[in-house]
Amino acid sequence: MTKVTVLGAGSWGSALAAVLANNGYETVVWARSEQLAEDINLRHVNERYLPGVTLPEGIRAVTRVEEALAGARLVVLALPSSALADSVECLRFVADGAVVAHAVKGFIRPQNVRITSYIQERVPAVRDRLAVISGPSHAEEVVRLLPTTVVVASESRMVAEFVQDAFMNDRFRVYTQADVVGVELGGALKNIIALGVGLVDGLALGDNTKAALMTRGLAEMTRLGVALGASPLTFSGLAGVGDLIVTCTSEHSRNHRAGCLLAQGLSLDATLKRIGMAVEGVGTTFAASELARSHGIEMPITRAIEKVLLGELSPADGVGLLMRRGKNHEMEDVGAQPLTALWTRP
């Protein structure tokens, strides 16, 4: 059997490993914790991250990264963005010709660098064999074999299709894309809006408010994405609106839960402690806000959420601030011909 390796034994890493093991690959997971590796190998469980789930017996966990990567033809990075800086150097042990796919939805802080760019800069040897996996795909549902669709983007069609073939089955459908920037940014930026929707739900402001925030949030995501080199069309796909919907509405969304807790009066530190796992939307909010300022992009929702996270604005006052903004066109700037150009009369 072909060996594949997943770096990261959290919920998403374990779920992706389950897909690969179910597809018949020799699947190795790199875990930092000896206890977690033992639980996966002997009891086929990951109770900390996926309680109540039995993992496929074909998954083997190891704690030595060199052992995990030896001979692997596909390496999947499934780590929090905050852990990547300490782990990216291990990609130097990747076998010649192996494909690397990352499923990290965030930025490298404080430089605000996209994950793909960071990996290419730090490990040039894998530059031409790199892909990104994104889309509406909560680990808790993937591992239970509920139908899921994702997208794989790469600068190389061959690399994208290699990853597609590895993951594709009748419960996990994979599309390919060429817009690496857009797919990566869509997966990261939607976490900001999920925080905002969590704030709205925590304030019990209703469905109208949620729909408005998600729609206008998508416009913000698109504006920044286009400024950074993405195609606006990508944000209407799985990595954009698809991931936005699931992250803003699902009980599994840590970003949504964090927003709810903040709206209930918890501090940011207390919220993150209560969640107990990475909440990517927090760092992404700061990164996107800084990128928007440096590129002259208007992102009022993102900036309001940033102020809430910093304790400079209450969630309720943030909503009021957004509602009192000046008049504007709906499609003022999303990287396409302004719809105002369609008006034929003054």
PDB file of N, CA and C in Angstrom, residues 27-93:
ATOM      1  N   THR A  27      -1.747   4.651   6.481  1.00  0.00           N
ATOM      2  CA  THR A  27      -1.916   6.010   6.991  1.00  0.00           C
ATOM      3  C   THR A  27      -1.229   6.174   8.339  1.00  0.00           C
ATOM      4  N   VAL A  28      -0.287   7.109   8.382  1.00  0.00           N
ATOM      5  CA  VAL A  28       0.468   7.389   9.606  1.00  0.00           C
ATOM      6  C   VAL A  28       0.139   8.801  10.059  1.00  0.00           C
ATOM      7  N   VAL A  29      -0.104   8.950  11.359  1.00  0.00           N
ATOM      8  CA  VAL A  29      -0.381  10.258  11.951  1.00  0.00           C
ATOM      9  C   VAL A  29       0.744  10.607  12.914  1.00  0.00           C
ATOM     10  N   TRP A  30       1.257  11.826  12.780  1.00  0.00           N
ATOM     11  CA  TRP A  30       2.256  12.300  13.728  1.00  0.00           C
ATOM     12  C   TRP A  30       1.552  13.007  14.871  1.00  0.00           C
ATOM     13  N   ALA A  31       1.743  12.492  16.083  1.00  0.00           N
ATOM     14  CA  ALA A  31       1.164  13.070  17.296  1.00  0.00           C
ATOM     15  C   ALA A  31       2.280  13.515  18.221  1.00  0.00           C
ATOM     16  N   ARG A  32       2.116  14.640  18.867  1.00  0.00           N
ATOM     17  CA  ARG A  32       3.124  15.117  19.819  1.00  0.00           C
ATOM     18  C   ARG A  32       3.028  14.362  21.138  1.00  0.00           C
ATOM     19  N   SER A  33       1.828  13.902  21.470  1.00  0.00           N
ATOM     20  CA  SER A  33       1.580  13.274  22.767  1.00  0.00           C
ATOM     21  C   SER A  33       1.690  11.755  22.683  1.00  0.00           C
ATOM     22  N   GLU A  34       2.503  11.190  23.575  1.00  0.00           N
ATOM     23  CA  GLU A  34       2.632   9.729  23.652  1.00  0.00           C
ATOM     24  C   GLU A  34       1.292   9.093  24.014  1.00  0.00           C
ATOM     25  N   GLN A  35       0.551   9.727  24.914  1.00  0.00           N
ATOM     26  CA  GLN A  35      -0.735   9.172  25.338  1.00  0.00           C
ATOM     27  C   GLN A  35      -1.724   9.164  24.188  1.00  0.00           C
ATOM     28  N   LEU A  36      -1.747  10.259  23.405  1.00  0.00           N
ATOM     29  CA  LEU A  36      -2.655  10.325  22.271  1.00  0.00           C
ATOM     30  C   LEU A  36      -2.299   9.273  21.228  1.00  0.00           C
ATOM     31  N   ALA A  37      -1.006   9.106  20.966  1.00  0.00           N
ATOM     32  CA  ALA A  37      -0.569   8.081  20.012  1.00  0.00           C
ATOM     33  C   ALA A  37      -0.982   6.694  20.489  1.00  0.00           C
ATOM     34  N   GLU A  38      -0.859   6.447  21.787  1.00  0.00           N
ATOM     35  CA  GLU A  38      -1.244   5.147  22.338  1.00  0.00           C
ATOM     36  C   GLU A  38      -2.748   4.920  22.212  1.00  0.00           C
ATOM     37  N   ASP A  39      -3.525   5.969  22.471  1.00  0.00           N
ATOM     38  CA  ASP A  39      -4.983   5.849  22.337  1.00  0.00           C
ATOM     39  C   ASP A  39      -5.390   5.506  20.907  1.00  0.00           C
ATOM     40  N   ILE A  40      -4.730   6.155  19.930  1.00  0.00           N
ATOM     41  CA  ILE A  40      -5.050   5.897  18.528  1.00  0.00           C
ATOM     42  C   ILE A  40      -4.644   4.476  18.129  1.00  0.00           C
ATOM     43  N   ASN A  41      -3.467   4.048  18.577  1.00  0.00           N
ATOM     44  CA  ASN A  41      -2.948   2.739  18.158  1.00  0.00           C
ATOM     45  C   ASN A  41      -3.640   1.568  18.846  1.00  0.00           C
ATOM     46  N   LEU A  42      -3.951   1.721  20.124  1.00  0.00           N
ATOM     47  CA  LEU A  42      -4.483   0.587  20.880  1.00  0.00           C
ATOM     48  C   LEU A  42      -6.000   0.589  20.971  1.00  0.00           C
ATOM     49  N   ARG A  43      -6.603   1.777  21.086  1.00  0.00           N
ATOM     50  CA  ARG A  43      -8.059   1.827  21.257  1.00  0.00           C
ATOM     51  C   ARG A  43      -8.775   2.455  20.069  1.00  0.00           C
ATOM     52  N   HIS A  44      -8.009   2.981  19.117  1.00  0.00           N
ATOM     53  CA  HIS A  44      -8.555   3.589  17.897  1.00  0.00           C
ATOM     54  C   HIS A  44      -9.526   4.732  18.232  1.00  0.00           C
ATOM     55  N   VAL A  45      -9.128   5.566  19.187  1.00  0.00           N
ATOM     56  CA  VAL A  45      -9.936   6.714  19.579  1.00  0.00           C
ATOM     57  C   VAL A  45      -9.048   7.937  19.728  1.00  0.00           C
ATOM     58  N   ASN A  46      -9.686   9.094  19.669  1.00  0.00           N
ATOM     59  CA  ASN A  46      -9.041  10.367  19.958  1.00  0.00           C
ATOM     60  C   ASN A  46     -10.040  11.162  20.801  1.00  0.00           C
ATOM     61  N   GLU A  47     -10.171  10.762  22.058  1.00  0.00           N
ATOM     62  CA  GLU A  47     -11.228  11.290  22.909  1.00  0.00           C
ATOM     63  C   GLU A  47     -11.097  12.782  23.176  1.00  0.00           C
ATOM     64  N   ARG A  48      -9.892  13.294  23.153  1.00  0.00           N
ATOM     65  CA  ARG A  48      -9.742  14.726  23.423  1.00  0.00           C
ATOM     66  C   ARG A  48     -10.350  15.565  22.308  1.00  0.00           C
ATOM     67  N   TYR A  49     -10.115  15.188  21.078  1.00  0.00           N
ATOM     68  CA  TYR A  49     -10.527  16.019  19.948  1.00  0.00           C
ATOM     69  C   TYR A  49     -11.775  15.505  19.236  1.00  0.00           C
ATOM     70  N   LEU A  50     -12.017  14.194  19.263  1.00  0.00           N
ATOM     71  CA  LEU A  50     -13.183  13.610  18.601  1.00  0.00           C
ATOM     72  C   LEU A  50     -13.832  12.588  19.544  1.00  0.00           C
ATOM     73  N   PRO A  51     -14.425  13.069  20.612  1.00  0.00           N
ATOM     74  CA  PRO A  51     -15.012  12.144  21.589  1.00  0.00           C
ATOM     75  C   PRO A  51     -16.146  11.319  20.989  1.00  0.00           C
ATOM     76  N   GLY A  52     -16.201  10.046  21.386  1.00  0.00           N
ATOM     77  CA  GLY A  52     -17.277   9.169  20.948  1.00  0.00           C
ATOM     78  C   GLY A  52     -17.124   8.600  19.561  1.00  0.00           C
ATOM     79  N   VAL A  53     -15.961   8.799  18.945  1.00  0.00           N
ATOM     80  CA  VAL A  53     -15.727   8.342  17.564  1.00  0.00           C
ATOM     81  C   VAL A  53     -14.700   7.213  17.573  1.00  0.00           C
ATOM     82  N   THR A  54     -14.961   6.171  16.788  1.00  0.00           N
ATOM     83  CA  THR A  54     -13.985   5.112  16.588  1.00  0.00           C
ATOM     84  C   THR A  54     -13.260   5.348  15.273  1.00  0.00           C
ATOM     85  N   LEU A  55     -11.947   5.447  15.330  1.00  0.00           N
ATOM     86  CA  LEU A  55     -11.140   5.690  14.135  1.00  0.00           C
ATOM     87  C   LEU A  55     -10.843   4.381  13.422  1.00  0.00           C
ATOM     88  N   PRO A  56     -10.597   4.426  12.104  1.00  0.00           N
ATOM     89  CA  PRO A  56     -10.243   3.206  11.369  1.00  0.00           C
ATOM     90  C   PRO A  56      -8.984   2.550  11.938  1.00  0.00           C
ATOM     91  N   GLU A  57      -8.977   1.241  11.957  1.00  0.00           N
ATOM     92  CA  GLU A  57      -7.821   0.522  12.493  1.00  0.00           C
ATOM     93  C   GLU A  57      -6.581   0.701  11.621  1.00  0.00           C
ATOM     94  N   GLY A  58      -6.770   1.185  10.392  1.00  0.00           N
ATOM     95  CA  GLY A  58      -5.637   1.378   9.493  1.00  0.00           C
ATOM     96  C   GLY A  58      -4.784   2.587   9.807  1.00  0.00           C
ATOM     97  N   ILE A  59      -5.175   3.383  10.804  1.00  0.00           N
ATOM     98  CA  ILE A  59      -4.386   4.552  11.186  1.00  0.00           C
ATOM     99  C   ILE A  59      -3.356   4.139  12.239  1.00  0.00           C
ATOM    100  N   ARG A  60      -2.109   4.529  12.011  1.00  0.00           N
ATOM    101  CA  ARG A  60      -1.041   4.268  12.983  1.00  0.00           C
ATOM    102  C   ARG A  60      -0.437   5.609  13.401  1.00  0.00           C
ATOM    103  N   ALA A  61      -0.323   5.830  14.695  1.00  0.00           N
ATOM    104  CA  ALA A  61       0.220   7.088  15.210  1.00  0.00           C
ATOM    105  C   ALA A  61       1.646   6.885  15.707  1.00  0.00           C
ATOM    106  N   VAL A  62       2.509   7.870  15.415  1.00  0.00           N
ATOM    107  CA  VAL A  62       3.889   7.854  15.893  1.00  0.00           C
ATOM    108  C   VAL A  62       4.224   9.239  16.428  1.00  0.00           C
ATOM    109  N   THR A  63       5.243   9.309  17.260  1.00  0.00           N
ATOM    110  CA  THR A  63       5.637  10.595  17.839  1.00  0.00           C
ATOM    111  C   THR A  63       6.950  11.130  17.276  1.00  0.00           C
ATOM    112  N   ARG A  64       7.644  10.334  16.474  1.00  0.00           N
ATOM    113  CA  ARG A  64       8.878  10.799  15.827  1.00  0.00           C
ATOM    114  C   ARG A  64       8.557  11.228  14.407  1.00  0.00           C
ATOM    115  N   VAL A  65       8.795  12.494  14.092  1.00  0.00           N
ATOM    116  CA  VAL A  65       8.391  13.011  12.798  1.00  0.00           C
ATOM    117  C   VAL A  65       9.169  12.364  11.659  1.00  0.00           C
ATOM    118  N   GLU A  66      10.444  12.006  11.905  1.00  0.00           N
ATOM    119  CA  GLU A  66      11.228  11.351  10.859  1.00  0.00           C
ATOM    120  C   GLU A  66      10.601  10.011  10.482  1.00  0.00           C
ATOM    121  N   GLU A  67      10.138   9.280  11.476  1.00  0.00           N
ATOM    122  CA  GLU A  67       9.476   8.001  11.213  1.00  0.00           C
ATOM    123  C   GLU A  67       8.171   8.210  10.468  1.00  0.00           C
ATOM    124  N   ALA A  68       7.449   9.237  10.853  1.00  0.00           N
ATOM    125  CA  ALA A  68       6.170   9.512  10.203  1.00  0.00           C
ATOM    126  C   ALA A  68       6.336   9.818   8.720  1.00  0.00           C
ATOM    127  N   LEU A  69       7.378  10.574   8.376  1.00  0.00           N
ATOM    128  CA  LEU A  69       7.541  11.047   6.999  1.00  0.00           C
ATOM    129  C   LEU A  69       8.296  10.073   6.095  1.00  0.00           C
ATOM    130  N   ALA A  70       9.012   9.148   6.663  1.00  0.00           N
ATOM    131  CA  ALA A  70       9.843   8.248   5.856  1.00  0.00           C
ATOM    132  C   ALA A  70       9.005   7.472   4.853  1.00  0.00           C
ATOM    133  N   GLY A  71       9.285   7.691   3.563  1.00  0.00           N
ATOM    134  CA  GLY A  71       8.632   6.944   2.500  1.00  0.00           C
ATOM    135  C   GLY A  71       7.232   7.378   2.139  1.00  0.00           C
ATOM    136  N   ALA A  72       6.715   8.425   2.773  1.00  0.00           N
ATOM    137  CA  ALA A  72       5.349   8.869   2.474  1.00  0.00           C
ATOM    138  C   ALA A  72       5.297   9.551   1.111  1.00  0.00           C
ATOM    139  N   ARG A  73       4.282   9.212   0.309  1.00  0.00           N
ATOM    140  CA  ARG A  73       4.120   9.827  -1.010  1.00  0.00           C
ATOM    141  C   ARG A  73       3.215  11.053  -0.966  1.00  0.00           C
ATOM    142  N   LEU A  74       2.411  11.148   0.101  1.00  0.00           N
ATOM    143  CA  LEU A  74       1.569  12.327   0.328  1.00  0.00           C
ATOM    144  C   LEU A  74       1.693  12.701   1.792  1.00  0.00           C
ATOM    145  N   VAL A  75       1.962  13.984   2.050  1.00  0.00           N
ATOM    146  CA  VAL A  75       2.061  14.501   3.412  1.00  0.00           C
ATOM    147  C   VAL A  75       1.012  15.592   3.567  1.00  0.00           C
ATOM    148  N   VAL A  76       0.173  15.452   4.588  1.00  0.00           N
ATOM    149  CA  VAL A  76      -0.900  16.408   4.840  1.00  0.00           C
ATOM    150  C   VAL A  76      -0.613  17.146   6.138  1.00  0.00           C
ATOM    151  N   LEU A  77      -0.523  18.473   6.051  1.00  0.00           N
ATOM    152  CA  LEU A  77      -0.306  19.313   7.228  1.00  0.00           C
ATOM    153  C   LEU A  77      -1.664  19.720   7.783  1.00  0.00           C
ATOM    154  N   ALA A  78      -1.961  19.306   9.014  1.00  0.00           N
ATOM    155  CA  ALA A  78      -3.241  19.643   9.634  1.00  0.00           C
ATOM    156  C   ALA A  78      -2.980  20.156  11.046  1.00  0.00           C
ATOM    157  N   LEU A  79      -2.264  21.264  11.123  1.00  0.00           N
ATOM    158  CA  LEU A  79      -1.877  21.861  12.400  1.00  0.00           C
ATOM    159  C   LEU A  79      -2.504  23.245  12.536  1.00  0.00           C
ATOM    160  N   PRO A  80      -2.707  23.739  13.756  1.00  0.00           N
ATOM    161  CA  PRO A  80      -3.120  25.136  13.908  1.00  0.00           C
ATOM    162  C   PRO A  80      -2.058  26.063  13.320  1.00  0.00           C
ATOM    163  N   SER A  81      -2.487  27.192  12.799  1.00  0.00           N
ATOM    164  CA  SER A  81      -1.516  28.122  12.205  1.00  0.00           C
ATOM    165  C   SER A  81      -0.478  28.559  13.228  1.00  0.00           C
ATOM    166  N   SER A  82      -0.869  28.652  14.497  1.00  0.00           N
ATOM    167  CA  SER A  82       0.064  29.090  15.532  1.00  0.00           C
ATOM    168  C   SER A  82       1.167  28.079  15.787  1.00  0.00           C
ATOM    169  N   ALA A  83       0.947  26.822  15.400  1.00  0.00           N
ATOM    170  CA  ALA A  83       1.951  25.772  15.631  1.00  0.00           C
ATOM    171  C   ALA A  83       2.841  25.542  14.417  1.00  0.00           C
ATOM    172  N   LEU A  84       2.503  26.175  13.314  1.00  0.00           N
ATOM    173  CA  LEU A  84       3.211  25.855  12.070  1.00  0.00           C
ATOM    174  C   LEU A  84       4.657  26.325  12.085  1.00  0.00           C
ATOM    175  N   ALA A  85       4.912  27.486  12.673  1.00  0.00           N
ATOM    176  CA  ALA A  85       6.277  28.020  12.680  1.00  0.00           C
ATOM    177  C   ALA A  85       7.247  27.057  13.358  1.00  0.00           C
ATOM    178  N   ASP A  86       6.761  26.349  14.375  1.00  0.00           N
ATOM    179  CA  ASP A  86       7.622  25.419  15.100  1.00  0.00           C
ATOM    180  C   ASP A  86       7.718  24.054  14.423  1.00  0.00           C
ATOM    181  N   SER A  87       6.880  23.812  13.411  1.00  0.00           N
ATOM    182  CA  SER A  87       6.810  22.480  12.806  1.00  0.00           C
ATOM    183  C   SER A  87       7.192  22.430  11.338  1.00  0.00           C
ATOM    184  N   VAL A  88       7.219  23.585  10.667  1.00  0.00           N
ATOM    185  CA  VAL A  88       7.391  23.574   9.219  1.00  0.00           C
ATOM    186  C   VAL A  88       8.737  22.983   8.804  1.00  0.00           C
ATOM    187  N   GLU A  89       9.759  23.155   9.651  1.00  0.00           N
ATOM    188  CA  GLU A  89      11.077  22.649   9.288  1.00  0.00           C
ATOM    189  C   GLU A  89      11.098  21.142   9.125  1.00  0.00           C
ATOM    190  N   CYS A  90      10.145  20.439   9.743  1.00  0.00           N
ATOM    191  CA  CYS A  90      10.123  18.982   9.613  1.00  0.00           C
ATOM    192  C   CYS A  90       9.833  18.545   8.179  1.00  0.00           C
ATOM    193  N   LEU A  91       9.306  19.459   7.359  1.00  0.00           N
ATOM    194  CA  LEU A  91       9.052  19.112   5.961  1.00  0.00           C
ATOM    195  C   LEU A  91      10.344  18.845   5.195  1.00  0.00           C
ATOM    196  N   ARG A  92      11.460  19.182   5.775  1.00  0.00           N
ATOM    197  CA  ARG A  92      12.745  18.871   5.139  1.00  0.00           C
ATOM    198  C   ARG A  92      12.988  17.369   5.095  1.00  0.00           C
ATOM    199  N   PHE A  93      12.242  16.617   5.903  1.00  0.00           N
ATOM    200  CA  PHE A  93      12.365  15.160   5.903  1.00  0.00           C
ATOM    201  C   PHE A  93      11.431  14.491   4.896  1.00  0.00           C
TER     202      PHE A  93
END
